PDB file of C-alpha atoms in Angstrom:
ATOM      1  CA  MET P   1     121.205  60.865  93.592  1.00  0.00           C
ATOM      2  CA  LYS P   2     122.628  58.810  96.447  1.00  0.00           C
ATOM      3  CA  THR P   3     123.332  55.126  95.922  1.00  0.00           C
ATOM      4  CA  ILE P   4     123.351  52.576  98.731  1.00  0.00           C
ATOM      5  CA  TYR P   5     123.956  48.881  98.152  1.00  0.00           C
ATOM      6  CA  PHE P   6     122.065  46.314 100.219  1.00  0.00           C
ATOM      7  CA  LYS P   7     123.060  42.678 100.471  1.00  0.00           C
ATOM      8  CA  SER P   8     119.925  41.531 102.221  1.00  0.00           C
ATOM      9  CA  SER P   9     116.289  42.527 102.077  1.00  0.00           C
ATOM     10  CA  VAL P  10     116.215  42.155 105.865  1.00  0.00           C
ATOM     11  CA  LEU P  11     117.764  45.598 106.078  1.00  0.00           C
ATOM     12  CA  PHE P  12     114.739  47.128 104.392  1.00  0.00           C
ATOM     13  CA  ALA P  13     112.704  46.735 107.556  1.00  0.00           C
ATOM     14  CA  ALA P  14     115.138  49.000 109.383  1.00  0.00           C
ATOM     15  CA  ILE P  15     114.132  51.997 107.282  1.00  0.00           C
ATOM     16  CA  ALA P  16     111.604  54.239 109.061  1.00  0.00           C
ATOM     17  CA  MET P  17     110.417  57.675 108.145  1.00  0.00           C
ATOM     18  CA  LEU P  18     108.841  60.298 110.385  1.00  0.00           C
ATOM     19  CA  PHE P  19     106.529  62.909 108.902  1.00  0.00           C
ATOM     20  CA  THR P  20     105.546  66.040 110.781  1.00  0.00           C
ATOM     21  CA  ALA P  21     101.823  66.658 111.086  1.00  0.00           C
ATOM     22  CA  CYS P  22     100.329  69.621 109.252  1.00  0.00           C
ATOM     23  CA  ASP P  23      98.457  72.371 111.048  1.00  0.00           C
ATOM     24  CA  SER P  24      94.917  71.445 112.046  1.00  0.00           C
ATOM     25  CA  ASP P  25      91.942  73.746 111.741  1.00  0.00           C
ATOM     26  CA  ARG P  26      89.308  71.441 113.300  1.00  0.00           C
ATOM     27  CA  ASP P  27      88.760  69.354 116.418  1.00  0.00           C
ATOM     28  CA  ASP P  28      86.273  66.726 115.192  1.00  0.00           C
ATOM     29  CA  ASN P  29      88.750  63.917 114.505  1.00  0.00           C
ATOM     30  CA  PRO P  30      87.699  60.286 113.831  1.00  0.00           C
ATOM     31  CA  THR P  31      89.088  57.261 115.667  1.00  0.00           C
ATOM     32  CA  LEU P  32      89.894  53.720 114.586  1.00  0.00           C
ATOM     33  CA  GLY P  33      89.173  51.813 117.762  1.00  0.00           C
ATOM     34  CA  PRO P  34      91.040  50.253 120.708  1.00  0.00           C
ATOM     35  CA  ASN P  35      93.966  48.824 118.714  1.00  0.00           C
ATOM     36  CA  HIS P  36      94.766  51.734 116.395  1.00  0.00           C
ATOM     37  CA  THR P  37      93.488  55.092 117.577  1.00  0.00           C
ATOM     38  CA  ALA P  38      94.020  57.863 115.036  1.00  0.00           C
ATOM     39  CA  SER P  39      93.558  61.543 115.787  1.00  0.00           C
ATOM     40  CA  GLU P  40      93.862  64.903 114.017  1.00  0.00           C
ATOM     41  CA  PHE P  41      93.045  63.540 110.579  1.00  0.00           C
ATOM     42  CA  VAL P  42      91.291  66.503 109.007  1.00  0.00           C
ATOM     43  CA  VAL P  43      91.354  67.759 105.427  1.00  0.00           C
ATOM     44  CA  ASN P  44      91.639  71.539 105.478  1.00  0.00           C
ATOM     45  CA  THR P  45      89.252  73.777 103.557  1.00  0.00           C
ATOM     46  CA  SER P  46      91.013  75.027 100.435  1.00  0.00           C
ATOM     47  CA  ALA P  47      91.724  78.728 100.010  1.00  0.00           C
ATOM     48  CA  VAL P  48      90.178  78.461  96.521  1.00  0.00           C
ATOM     49  CA  ALA P  49      87.131  76.446  97.583  1.00  0.00           C
ATOM     50  CA  ASP P  50      84.731  79.188  96.429  1.00  0.00           C
ATOM     51  CA  GLN P  51      86.583  80.179  93.252  1.00  0.00           C
ATOM     52  CA  TYR P  52      85.865  79.005  89.700  1.00  0.00           C
ATOM     53  CA  ILE P  53      88.341  76.258  88.761  1.00  0.00           C
ATOM     54  CA  GLN P  54      88.639  74.971  85.195  1.00  0.00           C
ATOM     55  CA  LEU P  55      90.575  71.711  85.239  1.00  0.00           C
ATOM     56  CA  SER P  56      93.177  71.047  82.547  1.00  0.00           C
ATOM     57  CA  PRO P  57      96.042  68.598  81.912  1.00  0.00           C
ATOM     58  CA  ASP P  58      98.498  71.263  83.081  1.00  0.00           C
ATOM     59  CA  ASN P  59      97.008  72.541  86.337  1.00  0.00           C
ATOM     60  CA  THR P  60      96.826  71.128  89.848  1.00  0.00           C
ATOM     61  CA  VAL P  61      94.619  71.489  92.908  1.00  0.00           C
ATOM     62  CA  ASN P  62      96.370  71.809  96.269  1.00  0.00           C
ATOM     63  CA  LEU P  63      95.007  69.829  99.200  1.00  0.00           C
ATOM     64  CA  THR P  64      96.346  69.650 102.756  1.00  0.00           C
ATOM     65  CA  TRP P  65      95.418  67.596 105.782  1.00  0.00           C
ATOM     66  CA  THR P  66      96.650  66.642 109.223  1.00  0.00           C
ATOM     67  CA  GLN P  67      98.463  63.378 109.844  1.00  0.00           C
ATOM     68  CA  PRO P  68      96.670  60.693 111.858  1.00  0.00           C
ATOM     69  CA  ASN P  69      98.403  59.830 115.103  1.00  0.00           C
ATOM     70  CA  TYR P  70      98.755  56.050 115.112  1.00  0.00           C
ATOM     71  CA  GLY P  71     100.952  56.107 118.196  1.00  0.00           C
ATOM     72  CA  VAL P  72     104.070  55.031 116.279  1.00  0.00           C
ATOM     73  CA  ASN P  73     106.546  56.767 114.000  1.00  0.00           C
ATOM     74  CA  THR P  74     105.750  55.362 110.570  1.00  0.00           C
ATOM     75  CA  VAL P  75     105.001  56.224 106.965  1.00  0.00           C
ATOM     76  CA  VAL P  76     101.303  56.904 106.408  1.00  0.00           C
ATOM     77  CA  ASN P  77      99.852  56.210 102.946  1.00  0.00           C
ATOM     78  CA  TYR P  78      97.076  58.408 101.568  1.00  0.00           C
ATOM     79  CA  LYS P  79      94.683  58.202  98.650  1.00  0.00           C
ATOM     80  CA  VAL P  80      92.226  60.885  97.534  1.00  0.00           C
ATOM     81  CA  GLN P  81      88.625  60.157  96.534  1.00  0.00           C
ATOM     82  CA  VAL P  82      86.714  62.528  94.255  1.00  0.00           C
ATOM     83  CA  GLY P  83      82.956  62.925  93.997  1.00  0.00           C
ATOM     84  CA  LEU P  84      80.092  65.276  93.206  1.00  0.00           C
ATOM     85  CA  LYS P  85      77.504  66.966  95.387  1.00  0.00           C
ATOM     86  CA  GLU P  86      74.150  67.198  93.633  1.00  0.00           C
ATOM     87  CA  ASN P  87      70.949  68.447  95.326  1.00  0.00           C
ATOM     88  CA  GLY P  88      72.577  67.927  98.706  1.00  0.00           C
ATOM     89  CA  ASN P  89      73.504  64.305  97.943  1.00  0.00           C
ATOM     90  CA  GLU P  90      77.060  62.970  97.723  1.00  0.00           C
ATOM     91  CA  LYS P  91      77.998  60.836  94.721  1.00  0.00           C
ATOM     92  CA  TRP P  92      81.453  59.290  95.024  1.00  0.00           C
ATOM     93  CA  GLY P  93      83.757  58.160  92.242  1.00  0.00           C
ATOM     94  CA  GLU P  94      87.014  56.243  92.342  1.00  0.00           C
ATOM     95  CA  TYR P  95      90.181  57.057  94.214  1.00  0.00           C
ATOM     96  CA  LEU P  96      92.835  58.905  92.225  1.00  0.00           C
ATOM     97  CA  GLU P  97      95.507  56.704  90.666  1.00  0.00           C
ATOM     98  CA  THR P  98      98.319  58.563  92.425  1.00  0.00           C
ATOM     99  CA  GLY P  99      98.906  57.776  96.095  1.00  0.00           C
ATOM    100  CA  PHE P 100     100.705  60.055  98.533  1.00  0.00           C
ATOM    101  CA  THR P 101     102.805  59.902 101.692  1.00  0.00           C
ATOM    102  CA  SER P 102     102.725  63.655 102.300  1.00  0.00           C
ATOM    103  CA  CYS P 103      99.875  65.703 103.807  1.00  0.00           C
ATOM    104  CA  ASN P 104     100.428  68.650 101.452  1.00  0.00           C
ATOM    105  CA  VAL P 105      99.890  67.575  97.841  1.00  0.00           C
ATOM    106  CA  ASN P 106      99.202  69.007  94.405  1.00  0.00           C
ATOM    107  CA  ILE P 107      96.563  66.865  92.728  1.00  0.00           C
ATOM    108  CA  SER P 108      96.661  66.587  88.964  1.00  0.00           C
ATOM    109  CA  GLY P 109      93.747  68.293  87.195  1.00  0.00           C
ATOM    110  CA  GLU P 110      94.027  65.538  84.616  1.00  0.00           C
ATOM    111  CA  GLU P 111      93.360  62.826  87.220  1.00  0.00           C
ATOM    112  CA  ILE P 112      90.406  64.698  88.741  1.00  0.00           C
ATOM    113  CA  ALA P 113      88.823  65.200  85.305  1.00  0.00           C
ATOM    114  CA  LYS P 114      89.293  61.521  84.472  1.00  0.00           C
ATOM    115  CA  VAL P 115      87.415  60.457  87.612  1.00  0.00           C
ATOM    116  CA  LEU P 116      84.608  62.955  86.948  1.00  0.00           C
ATOM    117  CA  CYS P 117      84.190  61.754  83.350  1.00  0.00           C
ATOM    118  CA  LYS P 118      83.928  58.169  84.551  1.00  0.00           C
ATOM    119  CA  LEU P 119      81.523  59.219  87.316  1.00  0.00           C
ATOM    120  CA  ASP P 120      79.324  60.847  84.647  1.00  0.00           C
ATOM    121  CA  GLY P 121      79.308  57.605  82.654  1.00  0.00           C
ATOM    122  CA  PHE P 122      81.109  58.849  79.538  1.00  0.00           C
ATOM    123  CA  LYS P 123      82.766  55.948  77.713  1.00  0.00           C
ATOM    124  CA  THR P 124      83.972  57.620  74.497  1.00  0.00           C
ATOM    125  CA  GLU P 125      84.727  61.146  73.318  1.00  0.00           C
ATOM    126  CA  ASP P 126      81.513  61.066  71.274  1.00  0.00           C
ATOM    127  CA  ASP P 127      79.534  60.526  74.496  1.00  0.00           C
ATOM    128  CA  TYR P 128      81.038  63.520  76.256  1.00  0.00           C
ATOM    129  CA  VAL P 129      78.828  66.501  77.159  1.00  0.00           C
ATOM    130  CA  ASP P 130      80.284  69.509  78.985  1.00  0.00           C
ATOM    131  CA  GLN P 131      78.707  69.613  82.441  1.00  0.00           C
ATOM    132  CA  GLY P 132      79.954  73.112  83.287  1.00  0.00           C
ATOM    133  CA  PHE P 133      80.934  74.209  86.804  1.00  0.00           C
ATOM    134  CA  ARG P 134      79.698  71.926  89.575  1.00  0.00           C
ATOM    135  CA  GLU P 135      80.343  71.271  93.246  1.00  0.00           C
ATOM    136  CA  VAL P 136      83.159  68.740  93.490  1.00  0.00           C
ATOM    137  CA  ILE P 137      83.896  67.040  96.798  1.00  0.00           C
ATOM    138  CA  MET P 138      86.994  65.256  98.054  1.00  0.00           C
ATOM    139  CA  ARG P 139      88.046  63.173 101.018  1.00  0.00           C
ATOM    140  CA  VAL P 140      91.202  61.285 101.954  1.00  0.00           C
ATOM    141  CA  ALA P 141      91.728  57.689 103.114  1.00  0.00           C
ATOM    142  CA  ALA P 142      94.802  56.898 105.230  1.00  0.00           C
ATOM    143  CA  ASN P 143      96.413  53.591 106.119  1.00  0.00           C
ATOM    144  CA  ILE P 144      99.656  52.004 107.262  1.00  0.00           C
ATOM    145  CA  GLN P 145     101.395  49.334 105.193  1.00  0.00           C
ATOM    146  CA  THR P 146     104.120  46.808 105.897  1.00  0.00           C
ATOM    147  CA  THR P 147     107.589  47.132 104.381  1.00  0.00           C
ATOM    148  CA  SER P 148     106.316  44.889 101.563  1.00  0.00           C
ATOM    149  CA  SER P 149     103.473  47.375 100.887  1.00  0.00           C
ATOM    150  CA  LYS P 150     100.709  45.188 102.308  1.00  0.00           C
ATOM    151  CA  LEU P 151      97.847  46.917 104.112  1.00  0.00           C
ATOM    152  CA  ILE P 152      97.848  46.502 107.889  1.00  0.00           C
ATOM    153  CA  GLU P 153      94.297  45.622 108.858  1.00  0.00           C
ATOM    154  CA  GLY P 154      92.579  48.078 111.196  1.00  0.00           C
ATOM    155  CA  THR P 155      94.696  51.067 110.170  1.00  0.00           C
ATOM    156  CA  GLU P 156      92.385  52.421 107.470  1.00  0.00           C
ATOM    157  CA  ILE P 157      90.681  55.689 108.318  1.00  0.00           C
ATOM    158  CA  LEU P 158      88.589  58.139 106.305  1.00  0.00           C
ATOM    159  CA  SER P 159      88.766  61.932 106.616  1.00  0.00           C
ATOM    160  CA  ASN P 160      86.070  64.569 106.576  1.00  0.00           C
ATOM    161  CA  VAL P 161      84.697  65.859 103.263  1.00  0.00           C
ATOM    162  CA  VAL P 162      85.777  69.164 101.686  1.00  0.00           C
ATOM    163  CA  SER P 163      84.097  70.944  98.812  1.00  0.00           C
ATOM    164  CA  PHE P 164      85.111  72.957  95.758  1.00  0.00           C
ATOM    165  CA  LYS P 165      81.955  74.928  94.913  1.00  0.00           C
ATOM    166  CA  HIS P 166      82.694  75.662  91.245  1.00  0.00           C
ATOM    167  CA  MET P 167      84.880  73.146  89.426  1.00  0.00           C
ATOM    168  CA  ALA P 168      84.648  72.152  85.755  1.00  0.00           C
ATOM    169  CA  ALA P 169      86.099  69.056  84.146  1.00  0.00           C
ATOM    170  CA  TYR P 170      86.993  68.512  80.485  1.00  0.00           C
ATOM    171  CA  CYS P 171      86.837  65.521  78.154  1.00  0.00           C
ATOM    172  CA  ASN P 172      89.303  63.077  79.659  1.00  0.00           C
ATOM    173  CA  ILE P 173      87.873  59.648  78.908  1.00  0.00           C
ATOM    174  CA  PRO P 174      89.842  56.904  80.693  1.00  0.00           C
ATOM    175  CA  THR P 175      92.290  54.963  78.545  1.00  0.00           C
ATOM    176  CA  LYS P 176      94.990  52.469  79.423  1.00  0.00           C
ATOM    177  CA  ALA P 177      97.324  54.119  81.913  1.00  0.00           C
ATOM    178  CA  THR P 178     101.077  54.319  81.346  1.00  0.00           C
ATOM    179  CA  LEU P 179     104.130  53.764  83.524  1.00  0.00           C
ATOM    180  CA  TRP P 180     107.242  55.565  82.299  1.00  0.00           C
ATOM    181  CA  VAL P 181     110.647  53.899  82.687  1.00  0.00           C
ATOM    182  CA  ILE P 182     113.045  56.522  84.024  1.00  0.00           C
ATOM    183  CA  GLY P 183     116.672  55.675  84.724  1.00  0.00           C
ATOM    184  CA  SER P 184     120.134  55.150  83.316  1.00  0.00           C
ATOM    185  CA  CYS P 185     118.579  53.187  80.447  1.00  0.00           C
ATOM    186  CA  SER P 186     116.600  56.192  79.209  1.00  0.00           C
ATOM    187  CA  GLY P 187     119.276  58.741  80.150  1.00  0.00           C
ATOM    188  CA  TRP P 188     117.533  59.975  83.329  1.00  0.00           C
ATOM    189  CA  PRO P 189     115.260  62.473  81.514  1.00  0.00           C
ATOM    190  CA  GLU P 190     113.113  64.574  83.826  1.00  0.00           C
ATOM    191  CA  PRO P 191     109.587  63.077  83.979  1.00  0.00           C
ATOM    192  CA  SER P 192     107.979  66.176  82.480  1.00  0.00           C
ATOM    193  CA  PRO P 193     105.505  66.866  79.642  1.00  0.00           C
ATOM    194  CA  GLY P 194     108.362  68.228  77.514  1.00  0.00           C
ATOM    195  CA  ASN P 195     110.073  64.825  77.539  1.00  0.00           C
ATOM    196  CA  LYS P 196     106.989  62.730  76.750  1.00  0.00           C
ATOM    197  CA  GLN P 197     107.729  62.431  73.028  1.00  0.00           C
ATOM    198  CA  LYS P 198     111.314  61.392  73.734  1.00  0.00           C
ATOM    199  CA  LEU P 199     110.118  58.672  76.107  1.00  0.00           C
ATOM    200  CA  VAL P 200     107.509  57.445  73.623  1.00  0.00           C
ATOM    201  CA  GLU P 201     109.978  57.318  70.728  1.00  0.00           C
ATOM    202  CA  GLY P 202     112.538  55.494  72.881  1.00  0.00           C
ATOM    203  CA  GLY P 203     110.007  52.910  74.016  1.00  0.00           C
ATOM    204  CA  TRP P 204     110.524  53.801  77.668  1.00  0.00           C
ATOM    205  CA  PHE P 205     107.067  52.884  78.908  1.00  0.00           C
ATOM    206  CA  ILE P 206     104.703  50.032  79.709  1.00  0.00           C
ATOM    207  CA  THR P 207     100.878  50.180  79.697  1.00  0.00           C
ATOM    208  CA  GLU P 208      97.912  48.672  81.506  1.00  0.00           C
ATOM    209  CA  THR P 209      96.770  45.320  80.181  1.00  0.00           C
ATOM    210  CA  GLU P 210      93.155  46.546  80.575  1.00  0.00           C
ATOM    211  CA  ILE P 211      91.753  50.006  81.317  1.00  0.00           C
ATOM    212  CA  GLY P 212      91.777  50.646  85.052  1.00  0.00           C
ATOM    213  CA  ASN P 213      93.056  47.229  86.179  1.00  0.00           C
ATOM    214  CA  LYS P 214      96.376  48.689  87.471  1.00  0.00           C
ATOM    215  CA  ILE P 215      98.384  45.803  86.003  1.00  0.00           C
ATOM    216  CA  PHE P 216     101.081  47.049  83.621  1.00  0.00           C
ATOM    217  CA  ASN P 217     103.099  45.046  81.138  1.00  0.00           C
ATOM    218  CA  GLY P 218     105.480  45.683  78.295  1.00  0.00           C
ATOM    219  CA  VAL P 219     108.771  44.655  76.729  1.00  0.00           C
ATOM    220  CA  VAL P 220     111.575  47.226  76.959  1.00  0.00           C
ATOM    221  CA  GLU P 221     114.945  47.017  75.191  1.00  0.00           C
ATOM    222  CA  MET P 222     117.529  47.642  77.923  1.00  0.00           C
ATOM    223  CA  PRO P 223     121.119  48.701  77.088  1.00  0.00           C
ATOM    224  CA  GLU P 224     124.252  46.966  78.244  1.00  0.00           C
ATOM    225  CA  GLY P 225     125.970  48.326  81.348  1.00  0.00           C
ATOM    226  CA  ASP P 226     125.094  49.215  84.940  1.00  0.00           C
ATOM    227  CA  LEU P 227     121.301  49.425  84.817  1.00  0.00           C
ATOM    228  CA  THR P 228     119.303  51.553  87.278  1.00  0.00           C
ATOM    229  CA  PHE P 229     115.660  52.602  86.905  1.00  0.00           C
ATOM    230  CA  ARG P 230     112.279  53.236  88.525  1.00  0.00           C
ATOM    231  CA  PHE P 231     108.812  54.078  87.199  1.00  0.00           C
ATOM    232  CA  TYR P 232     106.647  57.207  87.000  1.00  0.00           C
ATOM    233  CA  SER P 233     102.864  57.124  86.624  1.00  0.00           C
ATOM    234  CA  LYS P 234     102.724  60.763  85.496  1.00  0.00           C
ATOM    235  CA  LEU P 235     105.057  63.347  83.985  1.00  0.00           C
ATOM    236  CA  THR P 236     104.887  66.175  86.521  1.00  0.00           C
ATOM    237  CA  GLY P 237     108.447  66.330  87.830  1.00  0.00           C
ATOM    238  CA  TRP P 238     110.856  64.378  90.019  1.00  0.00           C
ATOM    239  CA  GLY P 239     108.974  64.722  93.295  1.00  0.00           C
ATOM    240  CA  SER P 240     110.712  64.206  96.642  1.00  0.00           C
ATOM    241  CA  ASP P 241     111.096  61.560  99.349  1.00  0.00           C
ATOM    242  CA  ASP P 242     108.061  63.006 101.144  1.00  0.00           C
ATOM    243  CA  ASN P 243     106.019  63.526  97.978  1.00  0.00           C
ATOM    244  CA  PRO P 244     107.130  61.152  95.179  1.00  0.00           C
ATOM    245  CA  GLU P 245     104.816  62.775  92.565  1.00  0.00           C
ATOM    246  CA  GLY P 246     103.892  59.518  90.842  1.00  0.00           C
ATOM    247  CA  SER P 247     107.277  57.836  91.250  1.00  0.00           C
ATOM    248  CA  ILE P 248     107.198  54.089  91.935  1.00  0.00           C
ATOM    249  CA  GLY P 249     110.200  52.238  93.328  1.00  0.00           C
ATOM    250  CA  TRP P 250     111.238  49.620  95.850  1.00  0.00           C
ATOM    251  CA  GLN P 251     111.096  52.129  98.743  1.00  0.00           C
ATOM    252  CA  ALA P 252     110.088  55.737  99.437  1.00  0.00           C
ATOM    253  CA  LYS P 253     113.586  57.216  99.885  1.00  0.00           C
ATOM    254  CA  ASP P 254     115.695  58.197  96.861  1.00  0.00           C
ATOM    255  CA  GLU P 255     118.275  55.403  97.020  1.00  0.00           C
ATOM    256  CA  SER P 256     119.104  52.547  94.665  1.00  0.00           C
ATOM    257  CA  ALA P 257     119.737  48.945  95.703  1.00  0.00           C
ATOM    258  CA  ASN P 258     121.553  46.188  93.836  1.00  0.00           C
ATOM    259  CA  TYR P 259     119.608  43.118  92.702  1.00  0.00           C
ATOM    260  CA  GLU P 260     120.255  39.987  90.634  1.00  0.00           C
ATOM    261  CA  PHE P 261     118.248  37.817  88.274  1.00  0.00           C
ATOM    262  CA  SER P 262     117.589  34.206  89.209  1.00  0.00           C
ATOM    263  CA  GLY P 263     117.034  32.043  86.174  1.00  0.00           C
ATOM    264  CA  GLY P 264     116.485  35.189  84.128  1.00  0.00           C
ATOM    265  CA  VAL P 265     113.747  36.472  86.451  1.00  0.00           C
ATOM    266  CA  PHE P 266     113.592  39.068  89.212  1.00  0.00           C
ATOM    267  CA  SER P 267     110.486  39.428  91.413  1.00  0.00           C
ATOM    268  CA  GLY P 268     110.029  41.988  94.174  1.00  0.00           C
ATOM    269  CA  SER P 269     107.758  44.567  95.766  1.00  0.00           C
ATOM    270  CA  CYS P 270     107.085  48.205  94.913  1.00  0.00           C
ATOM    271  CA  MET P 271     105.508  51.275  96.484  1.00  0.00           C
ATOM    272  CA  PRO P 272     105.077  55.022  95.875  1.00  0.00           C
ATOM    273  CA  GLY P 273     108.647  56.262  96.170  1.00  0.00           C
ATOM    274  CA  LYS P 274     111.973  56.959  94.509  1.00  0.00           C
ATOM    275  CA  GLY P 275     113.978  53.876  95.402  1.00  0.00           C
ATOM    276  CA  SER P 276     115.510  52.575  92.157  1.00  0.00           C
ATOM    277  CA  TRP P 277     116.253  49.003  91.144  1.00  0.00           C
ATOM    278  CA  SER P 278     119.876  48.507  90.074  1.00  0.00           C
ATOM    279  CA  PHE P 279     121.409  45.623  88.111  1.00  0.00           C
ATOM    280  CA  PRO P 280     125.208  46.103  87.830  1.00  0.00           C
ATOM    281  CA  GLY P 281     126.867  44.753  84.706  1.00  0.00           C
ATOM    282  CA  PHE P 282     123.609  44.139  82.867  1.00  0.00           C
ATOM    283  CA  THR P 283     124.356  42.330  79.602  1.00  0.00           C
ATOM    284  CA  GLY P 284     121.664  44.141  77.627  1.00  0.00           C
ATOM    285  CA  GLY P 285     118.597  42.851  75.832  1.00  0.00           C
ATOM    286  CA  LYS P 286     114.824  42.754  75.983  1.00  0.00           C
ATOM    287  CA  MET P 287     113.148  42.805  79.404  1.00  0.00           C
ATOM    288  CA  ASN P 288     109.510  41.832  79.923  1.00  0.00           C
ATOM    289  CA  ILE P 289     108.300  44.093  82.737  1.00  0.00           C
ATOM    290  CA  THR P 290     105.147  43.502  84.792  1.00  0.00           C
ATOM    291  CA  VAL P 291     104.042  45.911  87.534  1.00  0.00           C
ATOM    292  CA  ASP P 292     100.943  45.047  89.582  1.00  0.00           C
ATOM    293  CA  LEU P 293      99.800  48.088  91.574  1.00  0.00           C
ATOM    294  CA  ASN P 294      97.002  46.074  93.190  1.00  0.00           C
ATOM    295  CA  LYS P 295      99.478  43.743  94.883  1.00  0.00           C
ATOM    296  CA  ASN P 296     102.391  46.233  94.742  1.00  0.00           C
ATOM    297  CA  THR P 297     104.693  43.765  93.008  1.00  0.00           C
ATOM    298  CA  VAL P 298     107.139  43.859  90.092  1.00  0.00           C
ATOM    299  CA  LYS P 299     108.492  41.120  87.838  1.00  0.00           C
ATOM    300  CA  PHE P 300     111.360  41.586  85.376  1.00  0.00           C
ATOM    301  CA  GLU P 301     111.944  38.705  82.918  1.00  0.00           C
ATOM    302  CA  LEU P 302     114.854  38.540  80.484  1.00  0.00           C
ATOM    303  CA  GLN P 303     114.022  37.427  76.949  1.00  0.00           C
TER     304      GLN P 303
END
């Protein structure tokens, strides 16, 4: 992991990333209007669209799309919406929790099943009834955000709809989501299913304050020494700069930046990415951590 030290947040605005567009297989591309014209934003038909797919916590569904042309070299943020097609009618659920900055992604079967269970109205495991294989539909929303992760108005655009003809969910009733604390404090364990128990036993996590509200809070005992960490919303691997795989940091690129507490408090912004927060010479102790993924902000308070 590379480490770069910044003395001023002004430098953050100088970071720009250019992503190469994926291959397109269609010509019917939507537009945004006179200020932000986007082209070539098409979700490609999956090679397994007609196969029988049983979702599980361990499998993924690959989805690819073209990158909208906003006329500038910038990071494009994507979110995937899941729905059902019943008797020719589309019924849409929520967007997946994980956002992306790549146009070739592996979507967690666990996340898809969670959305489908909520779409079916199941609130507890006792309510759950296996619905079998159904036609599941997906589409992608794209937008551009500022360096402080705020949506730039007029840049939102919605893709075409693709279908998976035979997909089956499983009982995955929504519960409070978890953010895993991965860094020097926890020994940099790979964010993988095999390390989940270790992370739980070490207390290296914070949870939603309410189911689905995307506001996370918890108190974590941090060790003394040079402290560096970021968060992961799922345990599916490290990811990359182009595809952070659930990683949440101060920027997309895998670099750490030095910060300080003011009056025992640090407040800043966050986004899907691998940029780690670093606090050299940390004296150790309990840290109250709040991450708001609605506003893309973090707050670390020493206790």
